[in-house]
Amino acid sequence: MLNPFRNQFRAIFLLSFLSFLSLSIDAEEKPEAKVETSSNPANSPNSSSPQTLTAQTTTPENKSNWETGLGKGIRATSSDGKHNIQLRFRSQVQGNQSFQLDPSQDTTNFLVRRTRLQLKAGLFNDTWLVNLQMGFAERDMESQRRNTLRDANIVYNQYRDVKIAFGQMKVPFSRQRWNSSSALQTVDRSSVTAEFNLDRDVGTYLFSEDLFGSKRMFAYYLGVFGGQGRNRVERQTPGVLTVARFIFSPFGGMSKSGSDNDWLSESDFARYKEPKLSLGVSGAYNKNSDRSLSTHGVEYSFAKFNYSHAAGDIYFKWMGFSFQYEWLWRRANTAYVEKTVNTSLSREYSRSGQGHFVQLGYLFTNQYELSFRFGEFRPLGETDPSLKYSREVGGALSYYFAEHNLKWQTDYFYYTGTPTAAEGDHVVRTQIQVFY
């Protein structure tokens, strides 16, 4: 049995504890600095950025301004106020230690988990929105193709009930995957999400996040994508990915503030005095997929599968407490495809399975947060033999200097089975993130 009190294990927890303790003392001793905030109406009044610098040049005819700050990057607005452009940077620096049943297989890693550069623009009073994002870290790129492009899309934003997005972007399917990796309660997403999400793809979708103008109670997304993932154009067999997602928030939606997708943020920074509940359901069908995880994963040499997908999720926030549950399901039309290659019979398997996870968190007023997650997934019927029952159990301690824009997180997870995201049976990770 694995000894949980190995020297490395205790050392990394001691280091994390001392780091959090010093951060708490430092936050209590230092007075809060007075800063000047921008009067630009494009910025949310609930912005999480504690430091904002604004410069303005005024003439009798017009006014132009620019601003910079943590979580805002560098933002400039045209003299007539019709156009704006924003440049942002994000990086996550991580250290992790895994402990496996065989001590000789233990691993120690120090890495830059994510490094992103993002350019956003609003044209003609945000009638058109432009988004470009590049990822430069090793794990920001797919192993088979070193492509730094993550997002390149345009949104026509004129009408509240019918907007349209087209380009390369996240597929609106799994709630946790749709959420930004910058806005998580733990160091990274669930292994269930890693196995069953639909990741990024090239295509288009219609949507509204405030259908009928009813305080964000209703939202929908209806899309068509290529089905191969990020910017791949080699497919010759006809086939596309169709997806639909619907969200119902009976007490009104969670307002957008702070960093991107903050209304999806897993933490309750707003400390809502009234409970907030969001219910989501999704469905998708990917015809003639040539990848093991539908839109991502290993490319097949000759096999093609039709994948059906379904998902359901619950999000709840109230007075610093947060709860989320998500269920994901994927089924292929057949278990495998066989083909004779060099006089021998080869077989390529699809991956059919289902999984779910539950996550709880509580944000204390001193900027600490404790969270816990349990998740598991299992194969469905005859499928890839490497897809086995897998489980994750663990928790995280987070300290937020400036909400998700500057934070330190440490988590521990115990994995059983063979989840694709796990590095060992016991994994300890500590990570600092800056989002400028």
Short mmCIF file of C-alpha atoms in Angstrom, two decimals:
data_model
loop_
_atom_site.label_atom_id
_atom_site.label_comp_id
_atom_site.label_asym_id
_atom_site.label_seq_id
_atom_site.Cartn_x
_atom_site.Cartn_y
_atom_site.Cartn_z
CA MET A 1 0.00 0.00 0.00
CA LEU A 2 1.26 3.50 -0.79
CA ASN A 3 2.66 5.35 2.24
CA PRO A 4 0.97 8.80 2.20
CA PHE A 5 3.58 10.31 4.51
CA ARG A 6 6.60 10.20 2.23
CA ASN A 7 9.03 13.05 2.62
CA GLN A 8 8.16 14.60 -0.76
CA PHE A 9 4.45 14.46 0.01
CA ARG A 10 4.86 16.22 3.34
CA ALA A 11 7.27 18.75 1.90
CA ILE A 12 4.98 19.98 -0.88
CA PHE A 13 2.03 20.31 1.52
CA LEU A 14 4.20 22.15 4.07
CA LEU A 15 5.42 24.51 1.36
CA SER A 16 1.85 25.20 0.20
CA PHE A 17 0.62 25.76 3.76
CA LEU A 18 3.39 28.21 4.58
CA SER A 19 2.76 30.03 1.30
CA PHE A 20 -0.95 30.46 2.06
CA LEU A 21 -0.19 31.52 5.64
CA SER A 22 2.24 34.20 4.51
CA LEU A 23 -0.27 35.46 1.92
CA SER A 24 -2.96 35.81 4.58
CA ILE A 25 -0.68 37.72 6.96
CA ASP A 26 0.51 39.96 4.16
CA ALA A 27 -3.06 40.76 3.10
CA GLU A 28 -4.03 41.71 6.67
CA GLU A 29 -1.02 43.93 7.30
CA LYS A 30 -1.03 45.92 4.05
CA PRO A 31 -3.63 48.73 3.74
CA GLU A 32 -5.69 48.73 0.59
CA ALA A 33 -4.34 51.20 -1.92
CA LYS A 34 -6.61 53.84 -3.39
CA VAL A 35 -6.83 53.54 -7.12
CA GLU A 36 -8.52 55.43 -9.89
CA THR A 37 -11.06 53.38 -11.80
CA SER A 38 -12.06 53.94 -15.36
CA SER A 39 -15.32 55.63 -16.14
CA ASN A 40 -15.61 53.69 -19.40
CA PRO A 41 -19.16 52.25 -19.50
CA ALA A 42 -17.87 49.12 -21.25
CA ASN A 43 -16.32 47.98 -17.97
CA SER A 44 -18.48 46.10 -15.51
CA PRO A 45 -19.13 47.91 -12.20
CA ASN A 46 -18.40 44.60 -10.46
CA SER A 47 -15.00 44.21 -12.08
CA SER A 48 -12.59 42.10 -10.05
CA SER A 49 -9.57 44.20 -11.05
CA PRO A 50 -8.29 46.12 -8.02
CA GLN A 51 -5.86 48.29 -9.99
CA THR A 52 -6.83 50.31 -13.04
CA LEU A 53 -4.85 53.07 -14.72
CA THR A 54 -6.68 55.42 -17.04
CA ALA A 55 -5.33 58.12 -19.31
CA GLN A 56 -7.48 60.50 -21.28
CA THR A 57 -6.81 63.09 -23.93
CA THR A 58 -9.55 65.66 -24.37
CA THR A 59 -10.23 68.12 -27.17
CA PRO A 60 -13.33 70.27 -27.72
CA GLU A 61 -14.59 67.82 -30.34
CA ASN A 62 -13.79 64.40 -28.93
CA LYS A 63 -12.31 62.31 -26.20
CA SER A 64 -10.11 59.24 -26.48
CA ASN A 65 -8.98 57.01 -23.61
CA TRP A 66 -6.98 53.96 -22.79
CA GLU A 67 -6.76 51.92 -19.62
CA THR A 68 -4.68 49.15 -18.15
CA GLY A 69 -4.98 47.02 -15.06
CA LEU A 70 -4.95 43.54 -13.61
CA GLY A 71 -7.62 41.51 -15.36
CA LYS A 72 -8.13 44.21 -17.99
CA GLY A 73 -4.86 44.07 -19.90
CA ILE A 74 -4.45 47.08 -22.14
CA ARG A 75 -7.64 48.56 -23.55
CA ALA A 76 -8.05 51.49 -25.92
CA THR A 77 -11.17 53.20 -27.23
CA SER A 78 -11.44 55.25 -30.41
CA SER A 79 -12.02 58.99 -30.22
CA ASP A 80 -15.65 58.64 -31.30
CA GLY A 81 -16.28 55.83 -28.81
CA LYS A 82 -17.47 53.38 -31.46
CA HIS A 83 -14.52 50.98 -31.45
CA ASN A 84 -12.34 49.41 -28.77
CA ILE A 85 -9.49 46.93 -28.65
CA GLN A 86 -8.09 44.97 -25.71
CA LEU A 87 -4.88 42.93 -25.29
CA ARG A 88 -4.66 40.48 -22.39
CA PHE A 89 -2.13 37.99 -21.05
CA ARG A 90 -2.54 34.96 -18.77
CA SER A 91 -0.07 32.46 -17.35
CA GLN A 92 -0.26 29.54 -14.92
CA VAL A 93 2.96 28.26 -13.30
CA GLN A 94 2.58 24.85 -11.67
CA GLY A 95 4.48 22.30 -9.65
CA ASN A 96 3.11 18.78 -9.14
CA GLN A 97 4.12 15.55 -7.47
CA SER A 98 2.58 12.14 -8.13
CA PHE A 99 2.85 9.04 -5.97
CA GLN A 100 2.12 5.69 -7.60
CA LEU A 101 1.84 2.15 -6.30
CA ASP A 102 5.33 1.51 -7.61
CA PRO A 103 7.55 4.19 -5.99
CA SER A 104 9.96 4.02 -8.93
CA GLN A 105 7.17 5.48 -11.09
CA ASP A 106 6.71 8.62 -8.96
CA THR A 107 7.04 11.89 -10.89
CA THR A 108 7.96 15.48 -10.06
CA ASN A 109 7.13 18.21 -12.56
CA PHE A 110 7.54 21.98 -12.72
CA LEU A 111 5.87 23.50 -15.75
CA VAL A 112 4.11 26.45 -17.27
CA ARG A 113 0.68 24.83 -17.55
CA ARG A 114 -0.90 27.57 -19.68
CA THR A 115 0.33 30.77 -21.30
CA ARG A 116 -2.20 32.68 -23.37
CA LEU A 117 -2.26 35.91 -25.33
CA GLN A 118 -5.69 37.25 -26.19
CA LEU A 119 -6.82 40.07 -28.45
CA LYS A 120 -10.43 41.25 -28.29
CA ALA A 121 -12.14 44.05 -30.17
CA GLY A 122 -15.57 45.67 -30.32
CA LEU A 123 -16.60 47.36 -33.55
CA PHE A 124 -19.42 49.84 -34.17
CA ASN A 125 -20.53 50.05 -30.52
CA ASP A 126 -19.96 46.29 -30.02
CA THR A 127 -22.22 45.32 -32.90
CA TRP A 128 -19.33 43.11 -33.99
CA LEU A 129 -17.04 41.36 -31.50
CA VAL A 130 -13.68 39.90 -32.53
CA ASN A 131 -11.73 37.37 -30.46
CA LEU A 132 -8.25 35.96 -31.11
CA GLN A 133 -6.40 33.76 -28.60
CA MET A 134 -3.04 32.00 -28.87
CA GLY A 135 -1.64 29.34 -26.53
CA PHE A 136 2.11 28.88 -26.24
CA ALA A 137 2.65 26.35 -23.43
CA GLU A 138 3.48 22.72 -24.21
CA ARG A 139 0.12 21.44 -22.97
CA ASP A 140 -1.76 24.25 -24.70
CA MET A 141 -1.05 22.50 -28.01
CA GLU A 142 -2.09 19.09 -29.32
CA SER A 143 0.72 16.55 -29.36
CA GLN A 144 0.10 15.46 -32.95
CA ARG A 145 0.03 19.00 -34.37
CA ARG A 146 1.82 21.98 -32.85
CA ASN A 147 -0.90 24.54 -33.47
CA THR A 148 -0.84 27.63 -31.24
CA LEU A 149 -4.21 28.95 -32.47
CA ARG A 150 -6.96 28.42 -29.91
CA ASP A 151 -9.63 30.99 -30.79
CA ALA A 152 -10.27 33.02 -33.94
CA ASN A 153 -13.90 34.05 -34.17
CA ILE A 154 -16.31 36.90 -34.84
CA VAL A 155 -19.68 37.50 -33.17
CA TYR A 156 -22.55 39.51 -34.64
CA ASN A 157 -23.95 41.06 -31.47
CA GLN A 158 -26.73 43.32 -32.74
CA TYR A 159 -29.82 41.52 -31.45
CA ARG A 160 -30.42 40.28 -27.91
CA ASP A 161 -32.37 37.14 -28.82
CA VAL A 162 -30.42 36.03 -31.90
CA LYS A 163 -26.68 36.45 -32.03
CA ILE A 164 -24.31 34.55 -34.29
CA ALA A 165 -20.72 33.41 -33.75
CA PHE A 166 -18.48 31.91 -36.41
CA GLY A 167 -14.86 30.80 -36.51
CA GLN A 168 -12.75 28.60 -34.23
CA MET A 169 -14.04 28.49 -30.66
CA LYS A 170 -15.26 26.27 -27.85
CA VAL A 171 -18.20 24.04 -28.69
CA PRO A 172 -21.12 25.01 -26.36
CA PHE A 173 -21.63 21.61 -24.75
CA SER A 174 -20.00 20.81 -21.40
CA ARG A 175 -20.46 23.51 -18.73
CA GLN A 176 -17.08 23.09 -17.04
CA ARG A 177 -15.26 22.97 -20.38
CA TRP A 178 -17.19 26.02 -21.60
CA ASN A 179 -15.98 27.87 -18.51
CA SER A 180 -12.54 29.47 -18.74
CA SER A 181 -9.65 27.49 -17.27
CA SER A 182 -8.78 30.75 -15.49
CA ALA A 183 -11.97 30.60 -13.38
CA LEU A 184 -11.73 27.18 -11.67
CA GLN A 185 -11.88 26.31 -7.97
CA THR A 186 -9.19 23.65 -8.41
CA VAL A 187 -5.90 23.67 -10.30
CA ASP A 188 -7.53 22.01 -13.32
CA ARG A 189 -10.76 20.53 -14.60
CA SER A 190 -12.20 17.13 -13.73
CA SER A 191 -10.90 13.98 -15.42
CA VAL A 192 -14.55 13.36 -16.41
CA THR A 193 -14.53 16.60 -18.40
CA ALA A 194 -11.17 15.65 -19.95
CA GLU A 195 -12.63 12.39 -21.28
CA PHE A 196 -16.07 13.50 -22.50
CA ASN A 197 -15.93 17.19 -23.45
CA LEU A 198 -16.10 18.40 -27.08
CA ASP A 199 -13.28 20.97 -26.87
CA ARG A 200 -12.74 23.54 -29.64
CA ASP A 201 -13.84 23.29 -33.27
CA VAL A 202 -14.41 25.44 -36.35
CA GLY A 203 -18.01 26.31 -37.18
CA THR A 204 -20.90 28.60 -36.31
CA TYR A 205 -23.74 28.82 -33.81
CA LEU A 206 -26.78 30.95 -33.03
CA PHE A 207 -27.26 31.93 -29.41
CA SER A 208 -28.71 34.23 -26.80
CA GLU A 209 -27.64 34.52 -23.16
CA ASP A 210 -30.68 36.62 -22.23
CA LEU A 211 -33.55 35.28 -24.31
CA PHE A 212 -36.67 37.50 -24.12
CA GLY A 213 -34.78 39.90 -21.83
CA SER A 214 -35.94 38.06 -18.70
CA LYS A 215 -32.90 38.76 -16.47
CA ARG A 216 -30.87 35.97 -18.09
CA MET A 217 -33.36 33.28 -17.10
CA PHE A 218 -33.14 31.60 -20.53
CA ALA A 219 -30.17 30.94 -22.80
CA TYR A 220 -29.69 28.77 -25.86
CA TYR A 221 -26.97 27.72 -28.33
CA LEU A 222 -27.56 25.96 -31.69
CA GLY A 223 -24.46 25.14 -33.73
CA VAL A 224 -22.85 23.32 -36.64
CA PHE A 225 -19.12 22.53 -36.63
CA GLY A 226 -16.62 20.60 -38.70
CA GLY A 227 -16.32 17.87 -36.08
CA GLN A 228 -12.55 17.40 -36.33
CA GLY A 229 -11.40 19.88 -33.73
CA ARG A 230 -9.02 22.80 -34.08
CA ASN A 231 -8.53 24.02 -37.65
CA ARG A 232 -8.24 20.66 -39.44
CA VAL A 233 -9.27 20.65 -43.09
CA GLU A 234 -8.19 17.21 -44.35
CA ARG A 235 -11.55 15.45 -43.94
CA GLN A 236 -12.83 13.99 -47.21
CA THR A 237 -15.67 11.87 -45.85
CA PRO A 238 -18.81 14.00 -45.42
CA GLY A 239 -19.75 14.64 -41.82
CA VAL A 240 -20.40 17.50 -39.40
CA LEU A 241 -20.95 18.06 -35.69
CA THR A 242 -24.36 19.44 -34.70
CA VAL A 243 -24.91 20.67 -31.14
CA ALA A 244 -27.71 22.20 -29.05
CA ARG A 245 -27.56 23.58 -25.52
CA PHE A 246 -30.27 25.15 -23.31
CA ILE A 247 -29.93 26.86 -19.93
CA PHE A 248 -32.68 27.78 -17.45
CA SER A 249 -31.96 30.00 -14.42
CA PRO A 250 -35.24 30.28 -12.46
CA PHE A 251 -33.99 33.04 -10.12
CA GLY A 252 -32.27 35.07 -12.82
CA GLY A 253 -28.86 34.55 -14.34
CA MET A 254 -25.52 35.09 -12.66
CA SER A 255 -24.24 38.49 -13.76
CA LYS A 256 -21.08 38.90 -15.81
CA SER A 257 -18.24 40.65 -14.00
CA GLY A 258 -14.47 40.48 -13.75
CA SER A 259 -12.60 38.06 -15.94
CA ASP A 260 -13.97 36.34 -19.04
CA ASN A 261 -16.90 33.99 -18.41
CA ASP A 262 -17.10 35.17 -14.79
CA TRP A 263 -20.82 34.37 -14.82
CA LEU A 264 -19.62 30.77 -15.16
CA SER A 265 -16.95 31.18 -12.47
CA GLU A 266 -17.02 28.27 -10.06
CA SER A 267 -16.54 30.57 -7.04
CA ASP A 268 -19.23 32.83 -5.58
CA PHE A 269 -17.28 36.09 -5.47
CA ALA A 270 -20.55 38.06 -5.61
CA ARG A 271 -21.70 36.34 -2.39
CA TYR A 272 -25.27 36.43 -3.67
CA LYS A 273 -27.77 37.28 -0.93
CA GLU A 274 -30.45 35.48 -2.92
CA PRO A 275 -29.82 31.93 -4.18
CA LYS A 276 -28.78 31.52 -7.81
CA LEU A 277 -29.55 28.31 -9.68
CA SER A 278 -28.73 27.33 -13.25
CA LEU A 279 -29.87 24.16 -15.04
CA GLY A 280 -28.36 23.13 -18.38
CA VAL A 281 -28.88 20.33 -20.92
CA SER A 282 -26.92 19.62 -24.09
CA GLY A 283 -26.98 17.21 -27.01
CA ALA A 284 -24.64 16.68 -29.97
CA TYR A 285 -24.07 14.33 -32.89
CA ASN A 286 -20.72 14.00 -34.68
CA LYS A 287 -20.93 12.11 -37.97
CA ASN A 288 -17.81 10.31 -39.32
CA SER A 289 -15.47 11.36 -36.52
CA ASP A 290 -11.88 10.26 -37.07
CA ARG A 291 -10.67 10.99 -33.52
CA SER A 292 -10.88 8.88 -30.37
CA LEU A 293 -12.67 11.56 -28.28
CA SER A 294 -14.94 12.77 -31.09
CA THR A 295 -13.47 16.26 -31.70
CA HIS A 296 -10.09 15.70 -30.05
CA GLY A 297 -7.77 12.91 -28.96
CA VAL A 298 -5.76 10.47 -31.06
CA GLU A 299 -6.44 10.41 -34.81
CA TYR A 300 -7.52 7.08 -36.24
CA SER A 301 -5.59 5.63 -39.16
CA PHE A 302 -8.65 4.40 -41.04
CA ALA A 303 -11.68 4.20 -38.71
CA LYS A 304 -14.66 6.58 -38.72
CA PHE A 305 -17.37 6.60 -36.04
CA ASN A 306 -20.68 8.38 -35.50
CA TYR A 307 -20.69 9.72 -31.95
CA SER A 308 -23.81 10.75 -30.01
CA HIS A 309 -23.31 13.04 -26.98
CA ALA A 310 -25.48 14.21 -24.08
CA ALA A 311 -24.84 16.32 -20.99
CA GLY A 312 -26.70 17.81 -18.05
CA ASP A 313 -25.52 20.20 -15.34
CA ILE A 314 -26.59 22.06 -12.20
CA TYR A 315 -24.91 25.19 -10.83
CA PHE A 316 -25.86 26.80 -7.50
CA LYS A 317 -24.42 29.80 -5.63
CA TRP A 318 -25.44 31.51 -2.41
CA MET A 319 -23.61 33.54 0.26
CA GLY A 320 -20.16 32.29 -0.75
CA PHE A 321 -21.27 28.67 -1.11
CA SER A 322 -21.11 27.00 -4.53
CA PHE A 323 -22.30 23.64 -5.82
CA GLN A 324 -22.06 22.07 -9.25
CA TYR A 325 -22.98 18.72 -10.72
CA GLU A 326 -22.36 17.57 -14.25
CA TRP A 327 -23.19 14.37 -16.15
CA LEU A 328 -21.63 13.51 -19.52
CA TRP A 329 -22.40 10.67 -21.95
CA ARG A 330 -20.91 9.56 -25.27
CA ARG A 331 -21.90 6.57 -27.46
CA ALA A 332 -20.47 5.40 -30.80
CA ASN A 333 -22.49 3.66 -33.52
CA THR A 334 -20.15 0.66 -33.41
CA ALA A 335 -17.47 -0.67 -31.08
CA TYR A 336 -14.65 -0.97 -33.63
CA VAL A 337 -13.65 -0.97 -37.29
CA GLU A 338 -11.35 -3.60 -38.83
CA LYS A 339 -9.13 -3.33 -41.88
CA THR A 340 -6.41 -5.46 -43.45
CA VAL A 341 -3.12 -3.57 -43.36
CA ASN A 342 0.01 -5.22 -44.80
CA THR A 343 -1.67 -8.67 -44.86
CA SER A 344 -2.63 -8.43 -41.15
CA LEU A 345 -5.99 -7.52 -39.69
CA SER A 346 -5.99 -4.24 -37.73
CA ARG A 347 -8.71 -3.01 -35.42
CA GLU A 348 -9.44 0.52 -34.17
CA TYR A 349 -11.84 1.04 -31.25
CA SER A 350 -14.31 3.78 -30.50
CA ARG A 351 -14.75 5.09 -26.93
CA SER A 352 -18.24 4.89 -25.45
CA GLY A 353 -18.87 5.77 -21.82
CA GLN A 354 -20.53 8.02 -19.29
CA GLY A 355 -19.42 9.88 -16.19
CA HIS A 356 -20.35 12.52 -13.66
CA PHE A 357 -18.78 14.71 -10.99
CA VAL A 358 -19.97 16.80 -8.06
CA GLN A 359 -18.05 19.79 -6.70
CA LEU A 360 -18.61 21.86 -3.54
CA GLY A 361 -16.90 25.05 -2.43
CA TYR A 362 -17.06 27.77 0.19
CA LEU A 363 -15.39 31.17 -0.12
CA PHE A 364 -14.43 32.73 3.21
CA THR A 365 -14.44 36.51 3.58
CA ASN A 366 -10.65 36.56 4.04
CA GLN A 367 -10.24 35.42 0.41
CA TYR A 368 -9.58 31.77 1.18
CA GLU A 369 -11.69 29.07 -0.45
CA LEU A 370 -12.03 25.37 0.28
CA SER A 371 -13.46 23.06 -2.37
CA PHE A 372 -14.06 19.34 -2.81
CA ARG A 373 -14.71 17.19 -5.89
CA PHE A 374 -15.76 13.61 -6.52
CA GLY A 375 -15.99 12.23 -10.05
CA GLU A 376 -16.15 8.90 -11.84
CA PHE A 377 -16.71 7.47 -15.29
CA ARG A 378 -17.14 4.01 -16.79
CA PRO A 379 -17.29 2.36 -20.24
CA LEU A 380 -20.56 1.57 -22.01
CA GLY A 381 -20.85 -1.87 -23.61
CA GLU A 382 -18.16 -3.19 -25.93
CA THR A 383 -15.66 -0.38 -26.46
CA ASP A 384 -11.97 0.51 -26.29
CA PRO A 385 -10.38 -1.91 -23.75
CA SER A 386 -8.23 0.92 -22.40
CA LEU A 387 -11.37 2.79 -21.27
CA LYS A 388 -11.96 1.45 -17.76
CA TYR A 389 -13.79 2.53 -14.63
CA SER A 390 -12.02 5.57 -13.18
CA ARG A 391 -12.55 7.73 -10.12
CA GLU A 392 -11.18 10.95 -8.65
CA VAL A 393 -11.55 12.22 -5.07
CA GLY A 394 -9.86 15.33 -3.76
CA GLY A 395 -9.97 18.92 -2.63
CA ALA A 396 -8.34 22.30 -3.06
CA LEU A 397 -7.29 25.32 -1.03
CA SER A 398 -7.26 28.65 -2.88
CA TYR A 399 -6.16 32.15 -1.96
CA TYR A 400 -7.40 35.00 -4.14
CA PHE A 401 -5.36 38.20 -4.26
CA ALA A 402 -7.71 39.63 -6.89
CA GLU A 403 -10.33 36.96 -7.55
CA HIS A 404 -9.26 34.79 -10.50
CA ASN A 405 -6.96 37.46 -11.93
CA LEU A 406 -4.26 36.74 -9.34
CA LYS A 407 -4.54 33.61 -7.22
CA TRP A 408 -2.63 30.74 -5.62
CA GLN A 409 -4.15 27.25 -5.53
CA THR A 410 -3.07 23.90 -4.15
CA ASP A 411 -5.03 20.69 -4.58
CA TYR A 412 -4.73 16.96 -3.88
CA PHE A 413 -6.50 14.16 -5.77
CA TYR A 414 -6.57 10.41 -5.40
CA TYR A 415 -7.17 8.62 -8.70
CA THR A 416 -8.18 5.03 -9.32
CA GLY A 417 -8.49 3.42 -12.74
CA THR A 418 -6.98 5.06 -15.80
CA PRO A 419 -8.34 8.60 -16.19
CA THR A 420 -6.74 10.39 -19.11
CA ALA A 421 -5.89 13.43 -17.01
CA ALA A 422 -4.16 11.61 -14.14
CA GLU A 423 -0.40 11.38 -13.72
CA GLY A 424 -0.45 8.91 -10.85
CA ASP A 425 -2.57 7.42 -8.10
CA HIS A 426 -1.99 10.36 -5.71
CA VAL A 427 -1.33 13.81 -7.20
CA VAL A 428 -0.47 17.03 -5.38
CA ARG A 429 -0.42 20.26 -7.41
CA THR A 430 0.29 23.87 -6.54
CA GLN A 431 -0.17 26.70 -9.02
CA ILE A 432 -0.11 30.48 -9.26
CA GLN A 433 -2.05 32.33 -11.95
CA VAL A 434 -1.81 35.89 -13.19
CA PHE A 435 -4.37 37.28 -15.65
CA TYR A 436 -3.44 40.75 -16.85
#
